[in-house]
Amino acid sequence: MSLLNRTAGALYRRPRLRLSLLLTAPLLWLAVLYLGSLSVLFVSAFWTTDSFTSEVVKVWSTDNFHELFTVPVYRQVVLRSIGVALAVTVLCAVIAFPLAFYTARVARPKWRPLLVVAILTPLWASYLVKVYAWRLILSQGGLADWMLKPFGLSGPGFGLPAAVLTLTYLWLPYMVLPIHTALEQLPANLLDASADLGARAGRTFRSVVLPMVLPSVAAGSIFTFSLSLGDYITVQIVGGKTQLIGNLVYSNIELNLPMAAALGTVPVVVIVVYLLAMRRTGALSSL
Amino acid sequence: MEGIAIRLRDLRKSFGETTAVAGVDLEIRDGEFFSMLGPSGSGKTTVLRMIAGFESPTGGTIELAGQDVTGLAPFERDVHTVFQDYALFPHMTVEQNVAYGLKVRGVPKSERLARARQALAEVRLEGYGARRPAQLSGGQRQRVALARALVGRPRLLLLDEPLGALDLKLREQMQVELKALQREVGITFVFVTHDQEEALTMSDRIAVFDQGRIQQVGTPAEVYERPATPFVASFVGTSNLLAGEAAERIVGTTGTYSIRPEKIRVLKDSEGAGEPDHESAAGTVAEVVYLGDSTRFLVDLDAGGRLTALQQNLETSAEDVAAYRGSRVRLRWHRRHTVHVPDPR
């Protein structure tokens, strides 16, 4: 007991020691495993391979990046990947907003936590299970086809739209949660004040609710955007022949590791740019 | 009817099991500075919120300038509100906040900017238009809220404990300014407060609320000097009631009587009895509270009960008054200051 007390006392008097004990392990993790592997990735992107044996040749060259920017397929895939990530983000935002508005402000207060749990439930199921479920839904003669048949339509089948749809389903909770929180914390007084000054519901929504919740939409979009940009399994399962960055990385990893590394830096750079853009909206402070 | 800004008829509001407002009838005249005074939970804020349209009544009607507005939405009423926590829009500048109501009503940009600037000048905040509410002090936010509510020149301004969050000095200053502003713009002010001093200093008339009902409506002097119920007597000013046997022995008849502490003189026990038109009671000083400019004596009466007397410290020092503790005294006051307080029905 007294040893414990003495240790506690010594720690209390030495804030720096306290802090270093607290942070050493996580900082090592961050520096060695995370930043370390990122820099290995970046460095290896400047190596090449022996085209005959597929052995990595550690000779400095910018060939991979040169190829990335000049070969049309690569450019197309990069643009397509960013497009998918943006489409998923927009769809998530459009679906999440009314949902979050209901769970945060319309539903009875005692039901709200339950509704939030219901929105989070899909996250408890395995990623693969959900994607294969969508594969079943979208397959020929599957649920989507069956439901659209009476209207003379058919499901989207496997391809780019199917990938966007599935990714939207997968990442939707990450968009609903921050918007729900923002709407829940929106002071009711501000809505009263707006109405008091003569504003109808639509005006109050445009001038008060939306501007105040927008940073949280941006915060949610950081999740949906980066998760979509890094995904390659969904598109393999429901995307038909569609290729995204992740697929190119995956297919290059055996034969041309440096090219895979060069491709892998693309989403990192894109997300850094995206984060910088989102920082301007105040999204990072509402995460 | 002319000259009536608000008429409430048997206004009621319940939230589930609890009754917040239990039948309020009230008329507020045009151009009046009217206060609704009461402890928290007395229903005064709920009445205000029903006048503004934020809550719909469970029963009764609300008329504004002769028009029944009971079922109308807040944006359909010519009423603006100053909220307790100001409710300024944090994502807008001060100027945008003030101009918001004009913008909503489609006032052209140049005109609404000019009017917003003028409104800011009225509350002495020129040059603050470009700031955000977060960059202002509490008193400044209060003024912005006031400017925002006044810029559209409503018929009626509702103020929900607007000075509650300010410190004492600022609050006293704002009381004077608010009153002056009200006289200047000539708009009817309905002011909700739990601070009896605030209500007494600012109002033309006061309604005292308790338990969802109005206990008394009157001018500050009427409410203070002639409290209609024991609750009003104790809530407005210091509670100083004589009741039961003590009342019978001192005043001569049974009932509840209120005597304001500043009307009572503290004399030595040997002197002061038998003065014509005066009432007096002997007792022992239980406690002496030195307040700087005055001293409060708590006296346990021989006849039973306890009275508080307030004396100016004209020539007495803190040491002098402290010596009174435990000593025998006689309290004396003029008969006209013994106010009979009717017991509640």
Coordinates of N, CA and C in Angstrom, one line a residue, chain A residues 16-172:
Chain A
R16 N 5.8 14.9 -16.5 CA 6.4 14.5 -17.8 C 6.6 13.0 -17.8
L17 N 7.0 12.4 -16.6 CA 7.2 11.0 -16.5 C 5.9 10.3 -16.7
R18 N 4.8 10.9 -16.1 CA 3.5 10.4 -16.2 C 3.0 10.3 -17.7
L19 N 3.3 11.4 -18.4 CA 2.9 11.5 -19.8 C 3.6 10.5 -20.6
S20 N 5.0 10.4 -20.4 CA 5.7 9.5 -21.2 C 5.3 8.0 -21.0
L21 N 5.0 7.7 -19.7 CA 4.6 6.3 -19.5 C 3.3 6.0 -20.2
L22 N 2.5 7.0 -20.2 CA 1.1 6.9 -20.8 C 1.2 6.7 -22.3
L23 N 2.1 7.5 -22.9 CA 2.1 7.6 -24.4 C 3.1 6.8 -25.1
T24 N 4.1 6.2 -24.4 CA 5.2 5.5 -25.2 C 4.7 4.4 -26.0
A25 N 3.9 3.5 -25.5 CA 3.4 2.4 -26.2 C 2.6 2.8 -27.5
P26 N 1.5 3.6 -27.3 CA 0.8 4.0 -28.5 C 1.6 4.8 -29.5
L27 N 2.6 5.6 -29.0 CA 3.4 6.4 -30.0 C 4.3 5.4 -30.8
L28 N 4.8 4.4 -30.1 CA 5.7 3.5 -30.8 C 4.8 2.8 -31.9
W29 N 3.6 2.4 -31.5 CA 2.7 1.7 -32.4 C 2.5 2.6 -33.6
L30 N 2.2 3.8 -33.4 CA 1.9 4.8 -34.5 C 3.1 4.9 -35.3
A31 N 4.3 5.2 -34.7 CA 5.5 5.6 -35.4 C 6.0 4.3 -36.2
V32 N 6.2 3.2 -35.5 CA 6.8 2.1 -36.2 C 5.9 1.4 -37.1
L33 N 4.7 1.0 -36.6 CA 3.8 0.2 -37.5 C 3.1 0.9 -38.5
Y34 N 2.6 2.1 -38.2 CA 1.8 2.8 -39.1 C 2.6 3.7 -40.0
L35 N 3.3 4.7 -39.4 CA 4.1 5.6 -40.3 C 5.2 4.8 -40.9
G36 N 5.8 3.8 -40.2 CA 6.9 3.0 -40.8 C 6.4 2.3 -42.0
S37 N 5.3 1.6 -41.9 CA 4.8 0.9 -43.1 C 4.4 1.8 -44.2
L38 N 3.9 3.0 -43.9 CA 3.5 3.9 -44.9 C 4.8 4.4 -45.7
S39 N 5.9 4.6 -44.9 CA 7.1 5.1 -45.6 C 7.7 3.9 -46.4
V40 N 7.7 2.7 -45.9 CA 8.2 1.6 -46.7 C 7.4 1.5 -48.0
L41 N 6.1 1.7 -47.9 CA 5.2 1.6 -49.0 C 5.7 2.7 -50.0
F42 N 5.9 3.9 -49.5 CA 6.3 5.0 -50.4 C 7.6 4.8 -51.0
V43 N 8.6 4.3 -50.2 CA 9.9 4.1 -50.8 C 9.9 2.9 -51.8
S44 N 9.2 1.9 -51.5 CA 9.2 0.7 -52.4 C 8.5 1.1 -53.8
A45 N 7.7 2.1 -53.7 CA 7.1 2.6 -55.0 C 8.1 3.1 -56.0
F46 N 9.3 3.4 -55.5 CA 10.4 3.9 -56.4 C 11.3 2.8 -56.8
W47 N 11.0 1.5 -56.4 CA 11.8 0.4 -56.9 C 11.2 -0.1 -58.2
T48 N 11.9 -1.1 -58.8 CA 11.4 -1.8 -60.0 C 11.4 -3.3 -59.8
T49 N 10.9 -4.0 -60.8 CA 11.0 -5.5 -60.7 C 11.7 -6.0 -62.0
D50 N 12.3 -7.1 -61.8 CA 12.9 -7.8 -63.0 C 11.7 -8.4 -63.7
S51 N 11.5 -8.1 -64.9 CA 10.2 -8.5 -65.6 C 10.2 -10.0 -65.9
F52 N 11.4 -10.6 -65.8 CA 11.4 -12.1 -66.1 C 11.1 -12.9 -64.8
T53 N 11.8 -12.5 -63.7 CA 11.6 -13.3 -62.4 C 10.6 -12.7 -61.5
S54 N 10.2 -11.5 -61.7 CA 9.3 -10.7 -60.8 C 10.0 -10.4 -59.4
E55 N 11.3 -10.6 -59.4 CA 12.1 -10.2 -58.2 C 12.1 -8.7 -58.1
V56 N 12.1 -8.1 -56.9 CA 12.2 -6.7 -56.7 C 13.6 -6.3 -56.8
V57 N 13.8 -5.3 -57.7 CA 15.2 -4.7 -57.9 C 15.2 -3.4 -57.2
K58 N 16.1 -3.3 -56.2 CA 16.1 -2.0 -55.4 C 16.9 -1.0 -56.0
V59 N 16.5 -0.5 -57.2 CA 17.1 0.6 -57.9 C 16.2 1.7 -58.0
W60 N 16.6 2.9 -57.6 CA 15.8 4.1 -57.5 C 15.3 4.5 -58.9
S61 N 14.0 4.6 -59.1 CA 13.5 5.1 -60.4 C 12.1 5.6 -60.3
T62 N 11.7 6.5 -61.1 CA 10.3 7.0 -61.0 C 9.4 6.4 -62.1
D63 N 9.9 5.3 -62.7 CA 9.1 4.7 -63.8 C 7.7 4.4 -63.4
N64 N 7.5 3.8 -62.2 CA 6.1 3.4 -61.8 C 5.2 4.6 -61.8
F65 N 5.6 5.8 -61.2 CA 4.7 6.9 -61.2 C 4.5 7.5 -62.6
H66 N 5.6 7.4 -63.4 CA 5.5 7.8 -64.8 C 4.4 7.0 -65.5
E67 N 4.4 5.7 -65.3 CA 3.4 4.8 -65.9 C 2.0 5.1 -65.4
L68 N 1.9 5.4 -64.1 CA 0.7 5.7 -63.5 C 0.0 6.8 -64.2
F69 N 0.8 7.8 -64.5 CA 0.2 9.0 -65.1 C 0.0 9.0 -66.6
T70 N 0.7 8.0 -67.3 CA 0.6 8.0 -68.7 C -0.2 6.9 -69.3
V71 N -0.2 5.7 -68.6 CA -1.0 4.6 -69.1 C -2.5 4.9 -68.9
P72 N -3.3 5.0 -69.9 CA -4.7 5.4 -69.8 C -5.5 4.5 -68.8
V73 N -5.3 3.2 -68.8 CA -6.1 2.4 -67.9 C -5.9 2.8 -66.4
Y74 N -4.7 3.1 -66.0 CA -4.5 3.5 -64.7 C -5.2 4.8 -64.3
R75 N -5.1 5.7 -65.3 CA -5.8 7.0 -65.0 C -7.3 6.8 -64.9
Q76 N -7.8 6.0 -65.8 CA -9.3 5.7 -65.7 C -9.7 5.1 -64.4
V77 N -8.9 4.1 -64.0 CA -9.2 3.4 -62.7 C -9.1 4.3 -61.5
V78 N -8.1 5.2 -61.5 CA -8.0 6.2 -60.4 C -9.3 7.1 -60.4
L79 N -9.6 7.6 -61.6 CA -10.8 8.5 -61.7 C -12.0 7.8 -61.3
R80 N -12.2 6.5 -61.8 CA -13.4 5.7 -61.5 C -13.5 5.5 -60.0
S81 N -12.3 5.2 -59.3 CA -12.4 5.0 -57.9 C -12.8 6.2 -57.1
I82 N -12.2 7.4 -57.5 CA -12.6 8.6 -56.8 C -14.1 8.9 -57.1
G83 N -14.6 8.6 -58.3 CA -16.0 8.8 -58.7 C -16.9 7.9 -57.8
V84 N -16.5 6.6 -57.6 CA -17.3 5.7 -56.8 C -17.3 6.2 -55.4
A85 N -16.2 6.7 -54.9 CA -16.1 7.1 -53.5 C -17.0 8.4 -53.3
L86 N -17.0 9.3 -54.3 CA -17.8 10.5 -54.2 C -19.3 10.1 -54.3
A87 N -19.6 9.2 -55.2 CA -21.0 8.8 -55.4 C -21.6 8.2 -54.1
V88 N -20.8 7.3 -53.5 CA -21.2 6.6 -52.3 C -21.4 7.6 -51.2
T89 N -20.5 8.6 -51.1 CA -20.6 9.7 -50.1 C -21.9 10.5 -50.3
V90 N -22.2 10.9 -51.5 CA -23.4 11.7 -51.7 C -24.6 10.9 -51.4
L91 N -24.6 9.6 -51.9 CA -25.8 8.8 -51.6 C -26.0 8.6 -50.1
C92 N -24.9 8.3 -49.4 CA -25.0 8.2 -47.9 C -25.6 9.4 -47.3
A93 N -25.1 10.6 -47.7 CA -25.5 11.8 -47.1 C -27.0 12.0 -47.4
V94 N -27.5 11.8 -48.6 CA -28.9 12.0 -49.0 C -29.8 11.0 -48.2
I95 N -29.3 9.8 -48.0 CA -30.2 8.8 -47.3 C -30.1 9.1 -45.8
A96 N -28.9 9.4 -45.3 CA -28.6 9.5 -43.8 C -29.4 10.7 -43.2
F97 N -29.5 11.8 -44.0 CA -30.0 13.1 -43.4 C -31.4 12.9 -42.9
P98 N -32.4 12.5 -43.7 CA -33.7 12.3 -43.2 C -33.8 11.2 -42.1
L99 N -33.0 10.2 -42.3 CA -33.0 9.1 -41.2 C -32.5 9.7 -39.9
A100 N -31.4 10.4 -39.9 CA -30.9 11.0 -38.7 C -31.9 12.1 -38.1
F101 N -32.5 12.8 -39.0 CA -33.5 13.8 -38.6 C -34.6 13.1 -37.8
Y102 N -35.1 11.9 -38.3 CA -36.1 11.2 -37.6 C -35.6 10.7 -36.3
T103 N -34.4 10.0 -36.3 CA -34.0 9.4 -35.0 C -33.6 10.5 -34.0
A104 N -33.2 11.7 -34.4 CA -32.7 12.7 -33.5 C -33.8 13.6 -33.0
R105 N -34.8 13.9 -33.8 CA -35.7 15.0 -33.5 C -37.2 14.6 -33.6
V106 N -37.5 13.7 -34.4 CA -38.9 13.4 -34.6 C -39.4 12.2 -33.7
A107 N -38.6 11.2 -33.6 CA -39.0 10.0 -32.8 C -39.1 10.4 -31.3
R108 N -39.9 9.6 -30.6 CA -40.0 9.9 -29.2 C -38.7 9.7 -28.5
P109 N -38.3 10.6 -27.6 CA -37.0 10.5 -26.9 C -36.7 9.1 -26.4
K110 N -37.7 8.4 -25.9 CA -37.3 7.1 -25.3 C -37.0 6.1 -26.3
W111 N -37.4 6.3 -27.6 CA -37.1 5.4 -28.6 C -35.8 5.7 -29.3
R112 N -35.3 6.9 -29.1 CA -34.1 7.3 -29.9 C -32.9 6.4 -29.7
P113 N -32.5 6.1 -28.5 CA -31.3 5.2 -28.3 C -31.5 3.9 -29.1
L114 N -32.7 3.3 -29.0 CA -33.0 2.1 -29.6 C -32.8 2.2 -31.2
L115 N -33.3 3.3 -31.7 CA -33.2 3.5 -33.2 C -31.7 3.6 -33.6
V116 N -30.9 4.3 -32.8 CA -29.5 4.4 -33.1 C -28.9 3.0 -33.1
V117 N -29.2 2.2 -32.1 CA -28.7 0.8 -32.0 C -29.1 0.1 -33.3
A118 N -30.4 0.3 -33.7 CA -30.9 -0.4 -34.9 C -30.1 0.0 -36.1
I119 N -29.7 1.3 -36.2 CA -28.9 1.7 -37.3 C -27.5 1.1 -37.3
L120 N -27.0 0.9 -36.1 CA -25.6 0.4 -35.9 C -25.6 -1.2 -36.1
T121 N -26.8 -1.8 -36.0 CA -26.8 -3.3 -36.0 C -26.0 -3.9 -37.1
P122 N -26.2 -3.4 -38.4 CA -25.5 -4.0 -39.5 C -24.0 -4.1 -39.3
L123 N -23.4 -3.2 -38.5 CA -22.0 -3.2 -38.3 C -21.5 -4.4 -37.5
W124 N -22.5 -5.0 -36.8 CA -22.1 -6.2 -36.0 C -22.0 -7.4 -36.9
A125 N -22.6 -7.4 -38.1 CA -22.5 -8.6 -39.0 C -21.2 -8.5 -39.8
S126 N -20.7 -9.6 -40.2 CA -19.5 -9.7 -40.9 C -19.6 -8.9 -42.3
Y127 N -18.6 -8.3 -42.6 CA -18.5 -7.5 -43.9 C -18.9 -8.5 -45.0
L128 N -18.2 -9.6 -45.1 CA -18.4 -10.6 -46.2 C -19.8 -11.1 -46.3
V129 N -20.4 -11.4 -45.1 CA -21.8 -11.8 -45.1 C -22.7 -10.8 -45.8
K130 N -22.5 -9.6 -45.4 CA -23.3 -8.5 -46.0 C -23.1 -8.4 -47.5
V131 N -21.9 -8.4 -47.9 CA -21.6 -8.3 -49.3 C -22.2 -9.5 -50.1
Y132 N -22.0 -10.7 -49.6 CA -22.6 -11.8 -50.2 C -24.1 -11.8 -50.2
A133 N -24.7 -11.2 -49.2 CA -26.1 -11.0 -49.2 C -26.6 -10.1 -50.3
W134 N -25.8 -9.1 -50.6 CA -26.1 -8.2 -51.7 C -25.9 -8.9 -53.0
R135 N -24.9 -9.8 -53.0 CA -24.7 -10.6 -54.3 C -25.9 -11.4 -54.6
L136 N -26.5 -12.0 -53.5 CA -27.7 -12.8 -53.7 C -28.9 -11.9 -54.2
I137 N -29.0 -10.7 -53.5 CA -30.1 -9.8 -53.9 C -30.0 -9.4 -55.3
L138 N -28.8 -9.1 -55.8 CA -28.6 -8.5 -57.1 C -28.4 -9.6 -58.2
S139 N -28.3 -10.8 -57.8 CA -28.0 -11.9 -58.8 C -29.2 -12.0 -59.7
Q140 N -29.0 -12.7 -60.9 CA -30.0 -12.8 -61.9 C -31.2 -13.6 -61.2
G141 N -32.4 -13.1 -61.3 CA -33.6 -13.7 -60.7 C -33.6 -13.6 -59.2
G142 N -32.7 -12.7 -58.7 CA -32.7 -12.5 -57.2 C -33.7 -11.6 -56.8
L143 N -33.6 -11.1 -55.5 CA -34.6 -10.3 -54.9 C -34.9 -9.0 -55.7
A144 N -33.8 -8.4 -56.1 CA -34.0 -7.1 -56.8 C -34.8 -7.3 -58.1
D145 N -34.4 -8.3 -58.9 CA -35.1 -8.6 -60.1 C -36.6 -8.9 -59.8
W146 N -36.8 -9.7 -58.8 CA -38.1 -10.2 -58.5 C -39.0 -9.0 -58.1
M147 N -38.5 -8.1 -57.3 CA -39.3 -6.9 -56.8 C -39.5 -5.9 -57.9
L148 N -38.6 -5.8 -58.9 CA -38.8 -4.8 -59.9 C -39.6 -5.3 -61.1
K149 N -39.7 -6.7 -61.2 CA -40.4 -7.3 -62.3 C -41.8 -6.7 -62.6
P150 N -42.6 -6.6 -61.5 CA -44.0 -6.1 -61.7 C -44.0 -4.7 -62.4
F151 N -42.9 -3.9 -62.3 CA -42.8 -2.6 -62.9 C -42.2 -2.7 -64.3
G152 N -41.9 -3.9 -64.8 CA -41.3 -4.1 -66.1 C -39.8 -3.7 -66.1
L153 N -39.2 -3.7 -64.9 CA -37.8 -3.4 -64.8 C -37.0 -4.6 -64.3
S154 N -35.7 -4.5 -64.3 CA -34.9 -5.6 -63.8 C -33.8 -4.9 -62.9
G155 N -33.2 -5.7 -62.0 CA -32.2 -5.2 -61.1 C -31.0 -4.7 -61.9
P156 N -30.0 -4.0 -61.2 CA -28.9 -3.5 -61.9 C -27.9 -4.6 -62.3
G157 N -28.0 -5.8 -61.8 CA -27.0 -6.8 -62.1 C -25.7 -6.5 -61.4
F158 N -24.7 -7.2 -61.8 CA -23.3 -7.0 -61.2 C -22.6 -5.9 -62.1
G159 N -22.0 -5.0 -61.4 CA -21.3 -4.0 -62.2 C -21.0 -2.8 -61.3
L160 N -20.7 -1.6 -61.9 CA -20.4 -0.4 -61.1 C -21.6 0.0 -60.2
P161 N -22.8 0.1 -60.8 CA -23.9 0.6 -59.9 C -24.1 -0.4 -58.7
A162 N -24.0 -1.7 -58.9 CA -24.1 -2.6 -57.8 C -23.0 -2.4 -56.8
A163 N -21.8 -2.1 -57.2 CA -20.7 -1.8 -56.3 C -21.1 -0.5 -55.5
V164 N -21.5 0.5 -56.1 CA -21.9 1.8 -55.4 C -23.0 1.5 -54.4
L165 N -24.0 0.8 -54.9 CA -25.2 0.5 -54.0 C -24.7 -0.3 -52.7
T166 N -23.9 -1.3 -52.9 CA -23.4 -2.1 -51.8 C -22.6 -1.3 -50.9
L167 N -21.7 -0.5 -51.4 CA -20.8 0.3 -50.6 C -21.6 1.3 -49.8
T168 N -22.6 1.9 -50.4 CA -23.5 2.8 -49.7 C -24.2 2.1 -48.5
Y169 N -24.7 0.9 -48.8 CA -25.3 0.2 -47.7 C -24.3 -0.1 -46.5
L170 N -23.0 -0.4 -46.9 CA -22.0 -0.8 -45.9 C -21.6 0.4 -45.1
W171 N -21.5 1.6 -45.6 CA -20.9 2.7 -44.9 C -22.0 3.7 -44.4
L172 N -23.2 3.4 -44.6 CA -24.3 4.3 -44.2 C -24.3 4.7 -42.7

